[in-house]
Amino acid sequence: MTDKNVTENFITQIIDADLASGKHNKILTRFPPEPNGYLHVGHAKAICLNFGLAQDYKATCNLRFDDTNPEKESNEYAESIKNDIKWLGFDWGENNFHASDYFEQLYGFAVQLIEKGVAYVDDQSIEEIRENRGNYTTPGKNSPYRDRSVEENLTLFKAMRAGDFADGAKVLRAKIDMLSGNINMRDPVLYRIKRMHHINTGDAWCIYPMYDFTHCLSDAIEGITHSLCTLEFEDHRPLYDWVIDNVDIECHPQQIEFSRLNVSYTITSKRKLNQLVEENLVDGWDDPRMSTISGMRRRGYPPEAIRSFVKDVGISKKESVISMTVLEDSVRNVLNKTAPRVMGVLRPLKVVIENYPEDKVEILTGSNHPQDESFGSREIPFSREIYVEQSDYKENANRKFFRLTEGREVRLRHAYYITCKEAIKDAEGNVIELRCTYDPESRGGTADGRKVKGTIHWISAAHAEPIEVRLYDRLFNHPKPASVENFLDTINPDSLEIIHNAMLEPGIVDQNSDAAYQFERNAYFKRDKTYEKDKPIFNQVVTMRDSWAKLEQES
Ligand code: ATP
Ligand code: MG
């Protein structure tokens, strides 16, 4: 593995060739989000590619807000985008721009197109324009306003800007070819009239430039060398080039398309994610089940895991859906190395150790990471009453069950061997307590060579910290939710399970830290940003592979 952000691919080959030939001596990339929602895992790919290439080539990547649709854009979204990029570990330095920074220049370029006779003001309604554009089988029809004189077009376009016409009354269109096989080239709309307050330019404008006109020219104004975008823009490339070729500007960036990142069981569309938020189907954009970058952050995914996932997926032109498991494995790989181990009991069952003194408390030592001594160790109190996991007891267990059942001995992690004597049941027959004895000679978990196969986690009852735990499953139960007519029909009703009375060993909650922990034998967890009735909440980041099932099947 290289220490580069981006492994070699067809784009790095183009860049290398451009640097070798002297076409460029330095590259400049950009990440151009529209601030109309929170970023998702797909955007992480575009961020890691554009900012990653800039780092690899000791160059710069601009952050440019593509803010041409004021009705959908907000500063909240713009701020969240900046946060997410920084959190992923990238930096735009001084280079945070907006397409709206160029509105005056863009207006000037539009005037140039009119003067050249390749743009005209059209009085048709948007519906008529759509109707007359035709489709793949039907050619487009020329607008009756297509042959207006340059003078008339200039006067009308100025009047559009001055606010002389109602919203939607006129548009500016490029005059290209209504018969083109590429529908994007059938006289695309360049400007529309829309009285809307803009997050940057306020009420200065009542006409706004369209994406296809704005994007290429913003790239050219900034001197972008390689304009990287997803494959759906391939058909827009002729227009990208046409606009730049027809105005007076030196720089002509090269648009290069790559395939989108799709992950199974997730949605990668801001519009659909917005729908989940608007309809209160999730707890906001950063709900830990969301495929947003902020959701993954709140869930506890480390940024390195997302970066290494994107790097492993690679860059190509091939459309594919990457399995969610690949992303989760990447999270596990990072957390396995970085998460301290602690003991947390999700569904507590009380154990009374009958031969342990009533008021004695011993302080035992537990290592914080079994494979990495640099994590050090911690002190863990032990006493007569402890909690173990309900699932670690089984009545009438066969000999392949290595945990607690009458007469069987198990090892308590970092502590003693205990033997289960009796299970106490309530009136309904539920096991509510275990009576056990311990072997005082087995402190630290070793004793006279007896074979004890099972090791279980526990917490001293008097010292345990009550916590709320949230277990997550996939938000959708269809591998391609976006392919279903209404993706909301594929929502998994069991994607969140709340455990109100879990227990955590002492000393962890007070650390108030942002770290993810491995609750040994359970899963990785990270503290949520919110509290429930003064009780800390821990989100399950990702499960571990269930080693019990394997061990108990083998023997
Ligand atoms: P959405 O459909 O979710 O709104 P978008 O493409 O409209 O996405 P933009 O804000 O325009 O969102 O995207 C910014 C950049 O991120 C664009 O260059 C776009 O190509 C890229 N991008 C968006 N989605 C993906 C994806 N799934 N994989 C890779 N890149 C993506
Ligand atoms: Mg977009």
Coordinates of C-alpha atoms and ligand atoms in Angstrom, one line a residue:
M1 CA 0.0 0.0 0.0
T2 CA 1.3 3.4 -0.9
D3 CA 1.0 6.3 1.6
K4 CA -0.7 8.3 -1.1
N5 CA -4.4 9.3 -0.7
V6 CA -5.3 8.1 -4.1
T7 CA -3.9 4.9 -5.6
E8 CA -3.0 5.0 -9.3
N9 CA -6.0 5.2 -11.6
F10 CA -6.9 6.6 -15.0
I11 CA -7.1 10.1 -13.6
T12 CA -3.7 10.1 -12.0
Q13 CA -2.4 8.8 -15.3
I14 CA -3.9 11.8 -17.1
I15 CA -2.4 14.1 -14.5
D16 CA 1.0 12.5 -14.7
A17 CA 1.0 12.8 -18.5
D18 CA -0.1 16.5 -18.3
L19 CA 2.8 17.2 -15.9
A20 CA 5.3 15.3 -17.9
S21 CA 4.3 17.0 -21.2
G22 CA 4.4 20.5 -19.6
K23 CA 0.7 21.1 -20.3
H24 CA 0.6 22.0 -16.6
N25 CA 3.3 22.5 -14.1
K26 CA 1.0 22.4 -11.1
I27 CA -2.5 20.9 -10.8
L28 CA -5.6 22.6 -9.2
T29 CA -8.7 20.6 -8.3
R30 CA -11.9 21.7 -6.6
F31 CA -14.7 20.1 -4.6
P32 CA -18.0 21.9 -5.7
P33 CA -20.9 21.0 -3.4
E34 CA -24.2 22.7 -3.6
P35 CA -25.1 23.8 0.0
N36 CA -28.6 22.2 -0.2
G37 CA -28.1 19.4 2.3
Y38 CA -25.6 17.5 4.4
L39 CA -22.9 15.6 2.6
H40 CA -23.1 11.8 2.4
V41 CA -20.7 8.9 2.0
G42 CA -20.7 9.4 -1.8
H43 CA -19.4 12.9 -1.3
A44 CA -16.7 11.5 0.8
K45 CA -15.4 9.8 -2.3
A46 CA -15.3 13.1 -4.3
I47 CA -13.7 14.8 -1.3
C48 CA -11.0 12.2 -0.8
L49 CA -10.3 12.3 -4.6
N50 CA -10.1 16.0 -5.1
F51 CA -8.4 17.0 -1.8
G52 CA -6.4 13.7 -1.8
L53 CA -5.0 14.4 -5.2
A54 CA -4.1 18.0 -4.1
Q55 CA -2.2 16.5 -1.2
D56 CA -0.5 13.8 -3.2
Y57 CA 0.6 16.4 -5.9
K58 CA 1.5 19.1 -3.3
A59 CA -1.2 21.3 -4.9
T60 CA -4.4 23.0 -3.8
C61 CA -8.0 22.0 -3.9
N62 CA -10.6 24.7 -3.8
L63 CA -13.8 24.4 -1.9
R64 CA -16.4 26.0 -4.1
F65 CA -20.0 26.3 -3.1
D66 CA -22.1 25.8 -6.2
D67 CA -24.8 28.1 -4.9
T68 CA -27.1 28.9 -7.9
N69 CA -30.4 27.6 -6.5
P70 CA -31.2 30.0 -3.7
E71 CA -34.5 28.3 -2.9
K72 CA -32.8 25.2 -1.6
E73 CA -29.6 26.5 -0.1
S74 CA -28.7 27.6 3.4
N75 CA -25.8 28.6 5.6
E76 CA -26.5 25.7 7.9
Y77 CA -25.7 23.4 5.0
A78 CA -22.6 25.4 4.0
E79 CA -21.3 25.2 7.6
S80 CA -22.0 21.5 7.9
I81 CA -20.1 20.9 4.6
K82 CA -17.0 22.7 5.9
N83 CA -17.2 20.8 9.2
D84 CA -17.4 17.5 7.4
I85 CA -14.4 18.2 5.1
K86 CA -12.3 19.3 8.0
W87 CA -13.3 16.3 10.1
L88 CA -12.3 14.0 7.2
G89 CA -8.9 15.5 7.5
F90 CA -8.8 18.0 4.5
D91 CA -8.2 21.7 4.2
W92 CA -8.9 24.2 1.6
G93 CA -6.7 26.9 3.2
E94 CA -7.7 30.3 1.9
N95 CA -9.6 28.9 -1.0
N96 CA -13.2 28.9 -0.1
F97 CA -15.1 30.3 -3.0
H98 CA -18.7 30.5 -4.2
A99 CA -20.2 30.4 -7.7
S100 CA -22.0 33.5 -6.5
D101 CA -18.7 35.3 -6.1
Y102 CA -18.7 35.3 -9.9
F103 CA -22.2 36.4 -10.6
E104 CA -21.1 39.7 -12.1
Q105 CA -18.4 38.0 -14.2
L106 CA -20.9 35.4 -15.3
Y107 CA -23.3 38.1 -16.4
G108 CA -20.6 39.6 -18.5
F109 CA -19.9 36.2 -20.1
A110 CA -23.6 35.9 -20.9
V111 CA -23.5 39.3 -22.6
Q112 CA -20.6 38.1 -24.7
L113 CA -22.6 35.1 -25.9
I114 CA -25.5 37.4 -26.9
E115 CA -23.1 39.8 -28.7
K116 CA -21.7 36.8 -30.6
G117 CA -25.2 35.8 -31.6
V118 CA -25.1 32.5 -29.7
A119 CA -27.5 33.3 -26.9
Y120 CA -31.1 34.7 -27.0
V121 CA -33.9 35.7 -24.7
D122 CA -36.8 33.3 -25.0
D123 CA -40.4 34.2 -23.9
Q124 CA -41.7 30.6 -23.9
S125 CA -42.7 29.2 -20.6
I126 CA -40.6 26.5 -19.0
E127 CA -43.3 24.0 -19.9
E128 CA -43.2 25.0 -23.5
I129 CA -39.4 24.9 -23.6
R130 CA -39.5 21.4 -22.1
E131 CA -42.2 20.4 -24.6
N132 CA -40.3 21.7 -27.6
R133 CA -37.0 20.3 -26.5
G134 CA -38.1 16.8 -27.8
N135 CA -36.5 13.6 -26.6
Y136 CA -34.2 10.9 -27.8
T137 CA -36.5 10.0 -30.6
T138 CA -38.1 13.4 -31.4
P139 CA -36.0 16.3 -32.6
G140 CA -36.4 19.6 -30.8
K141 CA -38.3 22.6 -32.3
N142 CA -36.8 26.0 -32.7
S143 CA -38.3 28.7 -30.4
P144 CA -40.2 31.4 -32.2
Y145 CA -37.9 33.9 -30.4
R146 CA -34.7 32.3 -31.5
D147 CA -33.9 34.8 -34.2
R148 CA -34.2 38.0 -32.2
S149 CA -31.5 40.5 -33.1
V150 CA -28.5 41.0 -30.9
E151 CA -29.7 44.4 -29.9
E152 CA -33.1 43.2 -28.9
N153 CA -31.6 40.4 -26.9
L154 CA -29.2 42.7 -25.1
T155 CA -32.0 45.1 -24.2
L156 CA -34.2 42.2 -23.0
F157 CA -31.4 40.6 -21.0
K158 CA -30.6 43.9 -19.3
A159 CA -34.3 44.3 -18.5
M160 CA -34.4 40.8 -17.0
R161 CA -31.6 41.8 -14.7
A162 CA -33.3 45.1 -13.8
G163 CA -36.4 43.2 -12.7
D164 CA -38.7 44.4 -15.5
F165 CA -40.3 40.9 -15.9
A166 CA -42.1 38.5 -13.7
D167 CA -40.5 35.3 -12.5
G168 CA -40.5 32.7 -15.3
A169 CA -41.6 35.3 -17.9
K170 CA -38.3 34.9 -19.9
V171 CA -35.1 33.0 -19.9
L172 CA -31.8 33.3 -21.6
R173 CA -30.8 30.4 -23.7
A174 CA -27.8 29.3 -25.6
K175 CA -28.3 29.1 -29.4
I176 CA -26.7 25.8 -30.3
D177 CA -28.7 23.1 -32.1
M178 CA -32.3 22.0 -31.5
L179 CA -31.6 18.9 -33.6
S180 CA -28.5 17.7 -31.6
G181 CA -28.5 14.1 -30.6
N182 CA -27.3 15.3 -27.2
I183 CA -30.3 16.9 -25.6
N184 CA -28.1 19.0 -23.4
M185 CA -27.1 20.9 -26.5
R186 CA -30.7 21.8 -27.6
D187 CA -30.5 25.4 -26.7
P188 CA -30.0 24.9 -22.9
V189 CA -31.3 27.6 -20.5
L190 CA -28.5 29.8 -19.1
Y191 CA -30.4 32.2 -16.9
R192 CA -33.8 32.3 -15.3
I193 CA -35.7 35.0 -13.5
K194 CA -36.3 34.1 -9.8
R195 CA -36.9 36.6 -7.0
M196 CA -35.3 34.8 -4.1
H197 CA -33.1 35.9 -1.3
H198 CA -29.6 34.4 -1.8
I199 CA -27.4 33.3 1.1
N200 CA -24.5 35.3 -0.2
T201 CA -25.8 38.0 -2.6
G202 CA -29.0 38.7 -0.7
D203 CA -31.4 40.5 -3.0
A204 CA -28.9 41.9 -5.5
W205 CA -30.0 39.6 -8.2
C206 CA -33.4 38.5 -9.6
I207 CA -31.8 36.4 -12.3
Y208 CA -29.7 33.3 -11.5
P209 CA -27.4 31.4 -13.8
M210 CA -28.0 27.7 -14.4
Y211 CA -25.6 25.0 -13.3
D212 CA -24.3 24.1 -16.7
F213 CA -23.4 27.7 -17.5
T214 CA -22.0 28.4 -14.0
H215 CA -20.0 25.4 -13.3
C216 CA -17.6 25.3 -16.2
L217 CA -17.0 29.1 -16.1
S218 CA -16.4 29.0 -12.3
D219 CA -13.8 26.2 -13.0
A220 CA -12.2 28.3 -15.7
I221 CA -12.2 31.5 -13.6
E222 CA -10.4 29.7 -10.8
G223 CA -7.9 28.1 -13.2
I224 CA -8.9 24.5 -12.3
T225 CA -6.8 22.1 -14.3
H226 CA -8.7 18.9 -13.9
S227 CA -12.4 19.2 -13.2
L228 CA -13.5 15.8 -11.7
C229 CA -17.1 14.8 -11.6
T230 CA -19.4 11.8 -11.6
L231 CA -20.5 10.0 -14.7
E232 CA -23.9 11.5 -15.1
F233 CA -22.1 14.6 -16.3
E234 CA -20.5 12.9 -19.2
D235 CA -23.3 14.0 -21.5
H236 CA -22.9 17.6 -20.3
R237 CA -19.2 17.7 -21.3
P238 CA -19.9 19.0 -24.8
L239 CA -21.8 21.9 -23.3
Y240 CA -19.1 22.4 -20.7
D241 CA -16.6 22.8 -23.5
W242 CA -18.9 24.8 -25.7
V243 CA -19.5 27.5 -23.1
I244 CA -15.8 28.0 -22.3
D245 CA -15.0 28.0 -26.0
N246 CA -17.5 30.7 -26.7
V247 CA -16.5 33.3 -24.1
D248 CA -13.4 35.3 -23.7
I249 CA -11.4 33.2 -21.2
E250 CA -7.9 31.7 -21.4
C251 CA -8.2 28.7 -19.1
H252 CA -10.0 25.6 -20.4
P253 CA -10.2 23.0 -17.6
Q254 CA -10.5 19.3 -18.6
Q255 CA -13.6 17.7 -17.3
I256 CA -13.1 14.0 -16.4
E257 CA -15.8 11.7 -15.2
F258 CA -15.6 8.8 -12.7
S259 CA -18.2 6.5 -11.3
R260 CA -20.3 7.4 -8.3
L261 CA -19.9 5.6 -5.0
N262 CA -22.9 3.5 -4.1
V263 CA -23.1 1.5 -0.9
S264 CA -25.6 -1.3 -0.4
Y265 CA -28.5 -0.6 2.0
T266 CA -27.9 3.1 1.9
I267 CA -29.2 6.2 0.1
T268 CA -26.8 8.6 -1.5
S269 CA -29.0 11.4 -2.6
K270 CA -29.3 14.6 -0.6
R271 CA -32.9 15.0 -1.7
K272 CA -33.9 11.6 -0.3
L273 CA -31.9 12.1 2.8
N274 CA -33.7 15.4 3.3
Q275 CA -37.0 13.6 3.0
L276 CA -36.1 11.3 5.9
V277 CA -35.3 14.3 8.0
E278 CA -38.3 16.3 6.9
E279 CA -40.7 13.4 7.6
N280 CA -39.1 12.8 11.0
L281 CA -38.2 9.3 10.1
V282 CA -34.7 9.8 11.6
D283 CA -33.3 11.9 14.4
G284 CA -31.9 14.7 12.0
W285 CA -29.2 14.7 9.4
D286 CA -26.7 13.3 11.8
D287 CA -28.8 10.4 13.0
P288 CA -26.3 7.6 13.5
R289 CA -28.1 5.4 10.9
M290 CA -27.8 8.0 8.2
S291 CA -25.2 7.6 5.4
T292 CA -24.3 11.3 5.9
I293 CA -20.8 12.1 7.0
S294 CA -22.2 13.8 10.1
G295 CA -24.3 10.6 10.9
M296 CA -21.2 8.5 10.5
R297 CA -19.3 10.9 12.8
R298 CA -22.0 10.8 15.5
R299 CA -22.2 7.0 15.2
G300 CA -18.4 6.9 15.9
Y301 CA -16.9 5.9 12.6
P302 CA -13.3 7.2 12.6
P303 CA -12.4 9.5 9.7
E304 CA -9.4 7.3 8.8
A305 CA -11.9 4.4 8.3
I306 CA -13.9 6.4 5.7
R307 CA -10.7 7.5 4.0
S308 CA -9.3 4.0 3.8
F309 CA -12.6 2.7 2.6
V310 CA -12.8 5.2 -0.2
K311 CA -9.1 4.5 -1.1
D312 CA -9.7 0.8 -1.3
V313 CA -12.8 1.2 -3.5
G314 CA -10.7 3.1 -6.0
I315 CA -11.5 5.3 -8.9
S316 CA -12.8 4.0 -12.2
K317 CA -15.6 4.5 -14.7
K318 CA -17.3 1.3 -13.8
E319 CA -20.7 1.6 -12.0
S320 CA -21.0 -0.7 -9.0
V321 CA -22.6 -1.0 -5.6
I322 CA -20.1 -1.6 -2.8
S323 CA -21.2 -3.9 0.1
M324 CA -21.9 -2.1 3.4
T325 CA -19.8 -4.8 5.0
V326 CA -16.7 -3.4 3.3
L327 CA -17.3 0.0 5.0
E328 CA -18.0 -1.7 8.3
D329 CA -14.8 -3.8 8.0
S330 CA -12.9 -0.7 7.5
V331 CA -14.4 0.8 10.7
R332 CA -13.6 -2.4 12.6
N333 CA -10.0 -2.5 11.3
V334 CA -9.3 1.0 12.6
L335 CA -11.2 0.6 15.9
N336 CA -9.5 -2.7 16.6
K337 CA -6.2 -0.8 16.7
T338 CA -7.4 2.4 18.4
A339 CA -10.3 1.6 20.8
P340 CA -9.5 0.9 24.4
R341 CA -11.2 -2.2 25.8
V342 CA -13.7 -1.9 28.7
M343 CA -16.4 -4.1 30.2
G344 CA -20.0 -3.1 29.5
V345 CA -23.0 -5.4 30.2
L346 CA -25.9 -4.7 27.9
R347 CA -28.6 -6.9 29.5
P348 CA -27.5 -7.3 33.1
L349 CA -28.1 -10.4 35.3
K350 CA -27.1 -10.2 38.9
V351 CA -24.7 -12.8 40.3
V352 CA -24.1 -13.2 44.0
I353 CA -20.8 -14.8 44.9
E354 CA -21.8 -16.6 48.1
N355 CA -18.3 -17.3 49.5
Y356 CA -17.0 -13.7 48.9
P357 CA -17.1 -11.4 52.0
E358 CA -20.1 -9.1 52.1
D359 CA -18.3 -5.7 52.3
K360 CA -15.0 -6.5 50.7
V361 CA -13.9 -4.6 47.5
E362 CA -10.8 -5.7 45.7
I363 CA -9.1 -3.6 43.1
L364 CA -8.0 -5.7 40.1
T365 CA -6.0 -4.7 37.1
G366 CA -7.2 -5.0 33.5
S367 CA -5.2 -4.4 30.4
N368 CA -6.8 -1.8 28.1
H369 CA -5.7 -3.5 24.9
P370 CA -4.7 -7.2 24.7
Q371 CA -2.5 -6.7 21.7
D372 CA -1.0 -3.3 22.5
E373 CA 0.7 -2.7 25.8
S374 CA 1.0 1.0 25.1
F375 CA -2.6 1.3 26.1
G376 CA -1.6 0.5 29.7
S377 CA -4.0 -0.9 32.2
R378 CA -6.8 0.3 34.6
E379 CA -8.1 -0.6 38.0
I380 CA -11.4 -2.5 38.2
P381 CA -13.3 -3.0 41.5
F382 CA -14.5 -6.5 42.3
S383 CA -17.1 -7.3 44.9
R384 CA -19.6 -10.0 46.0
E385 CA -22.4 -8.9 43.7
I386 CA -21.7 -8.4 40.0
Y387 CA -23.6 -8.2 36.8
V388 CA -23.0 -10.5 33.9
E389 CA -24.7 -10.7 30.5
Q390 CA -28.1 -12.5 30.6
S391 CA -27.1 -14.4 27.5
D392 CA -24.1 -15.8 29.4
Y393 CA -26.4 -18.0 31.4
K394 CA -28.3 -20.9 30.0
E395 CA -30.5 -23.5 31.8
N396 CA -29.9 -27.1 30.8
A397 CA -27.1 -26.1 28.5
N398 CA -25.3 -28.9 26.6
R399 CA -21.6 -29.5 27.0
K400 CA -20.8 -27.1 24.1
F401 CA -22.0 -24.1 26.1
F402 CA -18.9 -22.8 27.9
R403 CA -20.5 -20.1 30.0
L404 CA -22.7 -20.1 33.1
T405 CA -25.1 -23.1 33.8
E406 CA -25.5 -25.0 37.0
G407 CA -22.3 -26.8 38.0
R408 CA -20.1 -25.1 35.3
E409 CA -17.0 -23.0 36.0
V410 CA -16.1 -19.9 34.0
R411 CA -13.4 -17.3 34.1
L412 CA -14.4 -13.7 34.9
R413 CA -12.2 -11.5 32.7
H414 CA -9.3 -10.0 34.7
A415 CA -10.8 -11.6 37.9
Y416 CA -11.6 -15.0 39.3
Y417 CA -13.1 -18.4 38.3
I418 CA -16.7 -18.7 39.5
T419 CA -18.9 -21.8 39.5
C420 CA -22.7 -21.5 39.0
K421 CA -24.6 -23.1 41.8
E422 CA -28.2 -22.1 41.3
A423 CA -30.5 -19.8 39.3
I424 CA -33.2 -17.9 41.2
K425 CA -36.4 -17.3 39.2
D426 CA -39.3 -14.9 39.6
A427 CA -43.0 -16.0 39.6
E428 CA -43.0 -16.1 35.8
G429 CA -40.0 -18.3 35.7
N430 CA -37.5 -15.7 34.5
V431 CA -34.0 -16.1 35.8
I432 CA -33.4 -13.0 38.0
E433 CA -30.2 -13.9 39.8
L434 CA -27.5 -16.4 39.9
R435 CA -25.9 -17.8 43.0
C436 CA -22.2 -18.7 42.4
T437 CA -19.0 -19.4 44.4
Y438 CA -15.5 -18.3 43.5
D439 CA -12.1 -19.8 43.8
P440 CA -9.9 -17.4 45.8
E441 CA -6.8 -19.1 44.3
S442 CA -7.8 -18.1 40.7
R443 CA -7.3 -14.3 41.0
G444 CA -6.1 -12.9 37.7
G445 CA -7.8 -15.8 35.9
T446 CA -5.4 -18.7 36.3
A447 CA -5.6 -21.6 38.7
D448 CA -3.8 -25.0 39.0
G449 CA -4.1 -25.9 35.3
R450 CA -7.8 -26.5 35.4
K451 CA -9.3 -26.2 31.9
V452 CA -11.9 -23.4 31.8
K453 CA -12.9 -22.6 28.3
G454 CA -15.2 -19.7 28.8
T455 CA -14.3 -16.1 29.8
I456 CA -17.0 -13.7 30.4
H457 CA -17.2 -10.0 31.2
W458 CA -18.8 -8.6 34.3
I459 CA -19.1 -5.4 36.4
S460 CA -19.2 -5.0 40.2
A461 CA -22.9 -4.1 40.9
A462 CA -22.1 -1.4 43.5
H463 CA -19.8 0.3 41.1
A464 CA -21.6 -0.1 37.8
E465 CA -22.6 3.0 35.9
P466 CA -26.1 2.8 34.4
I467 CA -26.1 3.8 30.7
E468 CA -28.5 3.8 27.8
V469 CA -27.2 1.9 24.8
R470 CA -28.5 2.3 21.2
L471 CA -28.0 -0.6 18.9
Y472 CA -28.3 0.0 15.2
D473 CA -29.2 -2.1 12.2
R474 CA -29.4 -1.0 8.6
L475 CA -31.8 1.8 8.0
F476 CA -33.2 0.0 4.9
N477 CA -33.8 -3.6 4.4
H478 CA -33.4 -3.5 0.6
P479 CA -29.8 -3.6 -0.8
K480 CA -30.7 -0.9 -3.3
P481 CA -33.4 1.3 -1.7
A482 CA -33.1 3.9 -4.4
S483 CA -34.2 1.4 -7.0
V484 CA -37.6 0.8 -5.4
E485 CA -40.4 3.0 -6.5
N486 CA -40.8 4.6 -3.1
F487 CA -37.7 4.1 -1.1
L488 CA -39.5 4.8 2.1
D489 CA -41.2 1.5 1.7
T490 CA -37.8 -0.2 2.3
I491 CA -37.2 1.4 5.7
N492 CA -36.2 -1.3 8.3
P493 CA -38.6 -0.9 11.2
D494 CA -36.0 -2.5 13.5
S495 CA -33.1 -0.3 12.7
L496 CA -32.9 1.1 16.3
E497 CA -33.0 -0.8 19.5
I498 CA -32.7 1.1 22.7
I499 CA -31.5 -0.6 25.9
H500 CA -32.4 1.6 28.8
N501 CA -30.6 -0.2 31.6
A502 CA -27.2 -1.3 30.4
M503 CA -24.2 -1.1 32.8
L504 CA -20.7 0.1 32.2
E505 CA -17.6 -0.3 34.4
P506 CA -16.8 2.8 36.5
G507 CA -14.4 5.4 35.3
I508 CA -15.3 5.5 31.7
V509 CA -18.3 7.9 31.7
D510 CA -16.4 10.5 33.8
Q511 CA -13.7 10.6 31.1
N512 CA -16.2 12.5 29.0
S513 CA -14.1 11.6 26.1
D514 CA -14.8 11.4 22.4
A515 CA -13.1 8.0 22.1
A516 CA -14.8 4.9 20.9
Y517 CA -14.5 1.9 23.2
Q518 CA -14.7 -1.8 22.6
F519 CA -17.2 -3.2 25.2
E520 CA -15.4 -6.5 25.2
R521 CA -17.3 -9.4 23.6
N522 CA -20.1 -7.0 22.6
A523 CA -19.3 -4.3 20.1
Y524 CA -17.7 -0.9 19.7
F525 CA -19.5 2.0 21.3
K526 CA -19.1 5.7 21.4
R527 CA -20.8 8.3 23.6
D528 CA -23.6 10.1 21.9
K529 CA -23.8 13.9 21.8
T530 CA -27.1 13.8 23.8
Y531 CA -28.2 12.7 27.3
E532 CA -31.3 10.8 28.2
K533 CA -32.5 11.8 31.7
D534 CA -29.0 12.4 33.0
K535 CA -28.0 9.0 31.7
P536 CA -25.2 8.9 29.2
I537 CA -26.1 7.3 25.9
F538 CA -23.7 5.1 24.0
N539 CA -24.1 4.4 20.3
Q540 CA -23.1 1.1 18.9
V541 CA -20.5 2.0 16.2
V542 CA -20.1 -1.4 14.7
T543 CA -20.5 -5.0 15.9
M544 CA -17.6 -7.4 16.2
R545 CA -17.8 -10.7 14.5
D546 CA -19.4 -13.2 16.8
S547 CA -16.5 -15.4 17.9
W548 CA -18.7 -17.4 20.3
A549 CA -20.9 -18.9 17.6
K550 CA -17.7 -20.1 16.0
L551 CA -16.0 -21.4 19.2
E552 CA -19.1 -23.2 20.3
Q553 CA -19.7 -24.8 17.0
E554 CA -16.2 -26.1 16.6
S555 CA -16.0 -28.2 19.8
Ligands
ATP1 P1 -26.9 14.5 -4.5 O1 -27.5 13.8 -5.7 O2 -26.8 13.7 -3.3 O3 -27.6 15.8 -4.2 P2 -25.0 16.0 -6.0 O4 -24.1 15.4 -7.0 O5 -26.2 16.7 -6.4 O6 -25.4 14.8 -5.0 P3 -23.3 18.0 -5.2 O7 -23.3 18.9 -4.0 O8 -23.6 18.7 -6.5 O9 -24.3 16.8 -4.9 O10 -22.0 17.2 -5.2 C1 -20.7 17.7 -5.1 C2 -19.7 16.8 -5.7 O11 -19.8 15.5 -5.1 C3 -20.0 16.7 -7.2 O12 -18.8 16.8 -7.9 C4 -20.5 15.3 -7.3 O13 -20.1 14.7 -8.6 C5 -19.9 14.5 -6.2 N1 -20.7 13.4 -5.7 C6 -22.0 13.4 -5.4 N2 -22.4 12.2 -5.1 C7 -21.4 11.4 -5.3 C8 -21.2 9.9 -5.2 N3 -22.2 9.1 -4.8 N4 -20.0 9.4 -5.5 C9 -19.0 10.2 -5.8 N5 -19.1 11.6 -5.9 C10 -20.3 12.1 -5.7
MG2 MG -25.6 18.5 -7.8

